[in-house]
Amino acid sequence: MLVVSSPSGAGKTTLTRALLGEEKKVNLSISVTTRPRRPSEIENVHYRFISKRDFEILRDAGELLEWAEVHGNFYGTPREPVERALNEGRDVLFDIDWQGTLQLYDKVRSDVVSVFVLPPTAEELKGRLVRRAEDTPETVNRRLRNALEEIPHWMEYDYVLVNHDLGESLTRLRAVLTAERLKRVRQQDIEKFIEGLLADLRRIAP
Ligand code: 5GP
């Protein structure tokens, strides 16, 4: 479970979508949200946009792996697609905030790898929010104020990445994924491979 969090506008979505484009073994967890859809967003690609009532029904039925209120809206991770992907041996990428990350830690800390993405400067963060131009000035301001609350949570993450340059950040994120997959405990077939290797060696060793 690869979790990537950041304040809004740090470039996380661009970064994670770029990773997904090249990593065929990674599924993106599509969250449900009560936030209105932005014009550029597609239902079931970016989010499943649902009513507050439907959100509460999912949450109360235990169908959300984690959930949180962010910027005045509700967001949550549907449990079933994540469990299915993990059971198929796939990795799952989560674009969720620190509150959701802590809830995943509580469930399966050893299965979670978390990355916190920071903007290079405060001006750049504001610039990206304004350039996105899909949110009202009021929403932009609220997201900037929220960044002040969110950034101190960098301490709760395994990795921290300052997003100066998309290409460089992508290389680093890929490096995290590669190294974490190489961890002995995550290499599911390695024991069988080593047994075979040793058996072959015993046969040919003088
Ligand atoms: P946005 O409205 O800009 O798409 O997302 C706002 C924030 O909500 C982002 O920090 C994003 O990572 C977070 N978020 C999106 N989906 C989820 C979710 O399912 N759970 C949690 N905890 N946070 C989410």
XYZ file of C-alpha atoms and ligand atoms in Angstrom:
230
model
C 0.000 0.000 0.000
C 1.753 3.103 -1.259
C 0.297 6.238 0.304
C 1.111 9.645 -1.143
C -0.064 12.726 0.740
C 0.559 16.430 0.368
C -1.127 19.771 0.820
C -3.408 20.595 -2.102
C -1.372 22.050 -4.977
C 1.991 20.424 -4.222
C 1.796 18.419 -7.457
C 0.848 15.085 -5.935
C -1.870 14.208 -8.432
C 0.371 14.852 -11.461
C 3.106 12.840 -9.826
C 0.980 9.842 -8.880
C -0.761 9.751 -12.275
C 2.656 9.728 -13.969
C 3.743 6.804 -11.794
C 0.552 4.899 -12.557
C 1.086 5.441 -16.274
C 4.299 3.457 -16.188
C 3.618 0.964 -13.376
C 1.273 -1.684 -14.640
C 1.273 -3.606 -11.342
C -0.129 -0.688 -9.358
C -3.858 0.024 -8.949
C -5.080 3.450 -7.914
C -7.589 3.418 -5.085
C -10.515 5.541 -6.264
C -11.984 7.363 -3.272
C -15.570 8.362 -2.704
C -16.156 12.022 -1.904
C -18.995 14.403 -1.134
C -17.052 17.269 -2.787
C -18.563 18.683 -5.998
C -16.880 17.435 -9.173
C -14.444 19.849 -10.832
C -15.066 20.393 -14.561
C -11.963 18.417 -15.535
C -12.778 15.472 -13.318
C -14.331 12.226 -14.489
C -16.639 10.094 -12.388
C -14.928 6.832 -11.337
C -11.557 8.012 -12.659
C -10.769 10.761 -10.169
C -13.410 9.997 -7.555
C -16.803 8.491 -7.111
C -18.871 11.579 -6.344
C -21.624 10.722 -3.896
C -24.074 12.472 -1.588
C -23.445 12.962 2.110
C -26.231 10.487 2.828
C -24.662 7.786 0.638
C -21.296 8.480 2.237
C -22.764 7.908 5.680
C -24.390 4.664 4.536
C -21.045 3.318 3.225
C -19.195 4.452 6.333
C -21.721 3.022 8.772
C -21.758 -0.303 6.898
C -17.984 -0.571 7.456
C -17.323 -0.398 3.725
C -14.647 2.283 4.029
C -11.085 1.297 4.890
C -10.512 4.823 6.147
C -12.288 8.152 5.861
C -11.819 11.777 6.820
C -13.268 15.226 6.548
C -10.955 17.418 4.472
C -11.639 21.051 3.506
C -15.221 20.659 4.714
C -16.003 17.617 2.545
C -15.958 13.906 3.265
C -13.538 11.525 1.575
C -13.127 7.782 2.007
C -11.462 4.686 0.584
C -13.801 1.850 -0.423
C -12.491 -1.324 1.177
C -13.455 -3.981 -1.346
C -11.399 -2.896 -4.422
C -8.303 -2.468 -2.248
C -8.611 -5.905 -0.678
C -9.257 -7.504 -4.068
C -6.179 -5.860 -5.651
C -3.936 -6.789 -2.707
C -5.177 -10.393 -2.800
C -4.253 -10.510 -6.487
C -0.707 -9.536 -5.518
C -0.984 -6.022 -6.897
C 0.209 -2.831 -5.226
C -2.316 -0.124 -4.428
C -1.623 3.594 -4.544
C -3.598 5.875 -2.215
C -3.929 9.612 -2.727
C -5.234 10.389 0.768
C -4.541 12.877 3.534
C -2.665 12.386 6.821
C -5.822 11.440 8.742
C -6.459 8.538 6.378
C -2.780 7.561 6.455
C -2.854 7.229 10.252
C -5.954 5.027 9.994
C -4.165 2.729 7.519
C -1.182 2.575 9.905
C -3.515 1.373 12.649
C -4.717 -1.457 10.435
C -1.587 -2.730 8.722
C 1.463 -0.592 9.464
C 3.957 -3.056 7.976
C 2.091 -3.108 4.650
C 2.029 0.665 4.279
C 4.751 2.773 2.674
C 4.028 6.480 2.956
C 5.410 9.468 1.092
C 4.763 13.127 1.910
C 5.128 15.566 -0.987
C 5.977 19.212 -0.294
C 5.893 22.211 -2.632
C 9.261 23.915 -3.256
C 7.965 27.280 -1.975
C 4.826 28.840 -0.510
C 4.436 31.027 -3.633
C 4.630 28.006 -5.883
C 1.906 26.277 -3.847
C -0.373 29.293 -4.231
C 0.512 29.640 -7.910
C -0.443 26.035 -8.608
C -3.761 26.395 -6.804
C -4.591 29.598 -8.703
C -3.439 28.234 -12.089
C -5.635 25.211 -11.606
C -8.419 27.802 -11.825
C -11.089 25.268 -11.182
C -11.723 26.345 -7.625
C -13.165 29.633 -6.404
C -10.771 32.169 -4.763
C -12.426 31.297 -1.476
C -11.594 27.607 -1.966
C -8.010 28.472 -2.918
C -7.639 30.505 0.278
C -9.114 27.754 2.387
C -6.701 25.231 0.866
C -3.762 27.547 1.605
C -4.827 27.860 5.232
C -5.249 24.091 5.381
C -1.688 23.628 4.105
C -0.545 25.174 7.371
C -2.362 22.420 9.239
C -1.307 19.618 6.910
C 2.403 20.247 6.425
C 3.371 19.580 10.087
C 2.200 15.991 9.540
C 5.262 15.320 7.369
C 6.777 13.793 10.510
C 4.382 10.837 10.334
C 5.596 9.676 6.907
C 8.296 7.201 5.851
C 9.600 9.386 3.009
C 9.541 13.108 2.265
C 9.862 14.547 -1.197
C 10.211 18.243 -2.100
C 8.661 18.592 -5.534
C 11.066 20.991 -7.294
C 10.784 19.225 -10.608
C 8.217 16.678 -11.746
C 10.721 14.447 -13.585
C 13.090 14.342 -10.628
C 10.251 13.706 -8.167
C 8.963 10.874 -10.336
C 12.417 9.282 -10.364
C 12.502 9.486 -6.574
C 9.020 8.105 -6.105
C 9.886 5.224 -8.444
C 13.040 4.622 -6.382
C 10.958 4.361 -3.202
C 8.643 1.840 -4.836
C 11.518 -0.210 -6.223
C 13.420 -0.307 -2.926
C 10.323 -1.153 -0.899
C 9.445 -3.991 -3.274
C 12.955 -5.388 -2.827
C 12.555 -5.700 0.929
C 13.044 -9.329 1.876
C 9.697 -9.624 3.644
C 7.852 -8.359 0.569
C 9.438 -10.813 -1.887
C 6.801 -13.493 -1.776
C 8.438 -16.031 -4.095
C 12.016 -15.524 -2.956
C 12.108 -18.492 -0.560
C 11.092 -20.927 -3.260
C 13.634 -19.416 -5.620
C 16.427 -19.754 -3.053
C 15.490 -23.354 -2.257
C 15.727 -24.180 -5.959
C 18.997 -22.321 -6.267
C 20.495 -24.204 -3.312
C 19.210 -27.547 -4.605
C 20.840 -26.895 -7.991
C 24.072 -25.807 -6.307
C 24.173 -28.951 -4.194
C 23.838 -31.006 -7.340
C 26.646 -29.307 -9.216
C 28.993 -28.438 -6.358
C 31.998 -30.813 -6.302
P -9.099 17.272 -3.463
O -10.424 17.804 -3.044
O -8.105 18.357 -3.777
O -9.214 16.234 -4.571
O -8.511 16.473 -2.214
C -8.378 17.096 -0.982
C -7.587 16.219 -0.042
O -8.329 15.045 0.302
C -6.256 15.715 -0.602
O -5.277 15.919 0.399
C -6.486 14.255 -0.835
O -5.307 13.515 -0.693
C -7.478 13.936 0.262
N -8.227 12.719 -0.044
C -8.711 12.321 -1.236
N -9.326 11.148 -1.129
C -9.231 10.774 0.167
C -9.667 9.631 0.910
O -10.282 8.700 0.393
N -9.375 9.613 2.229
C -8.693 10.606 2.842
N -8.432 10.472 4.130
N -8.271 11.695 2.174
C -8.537 11.790 0.863
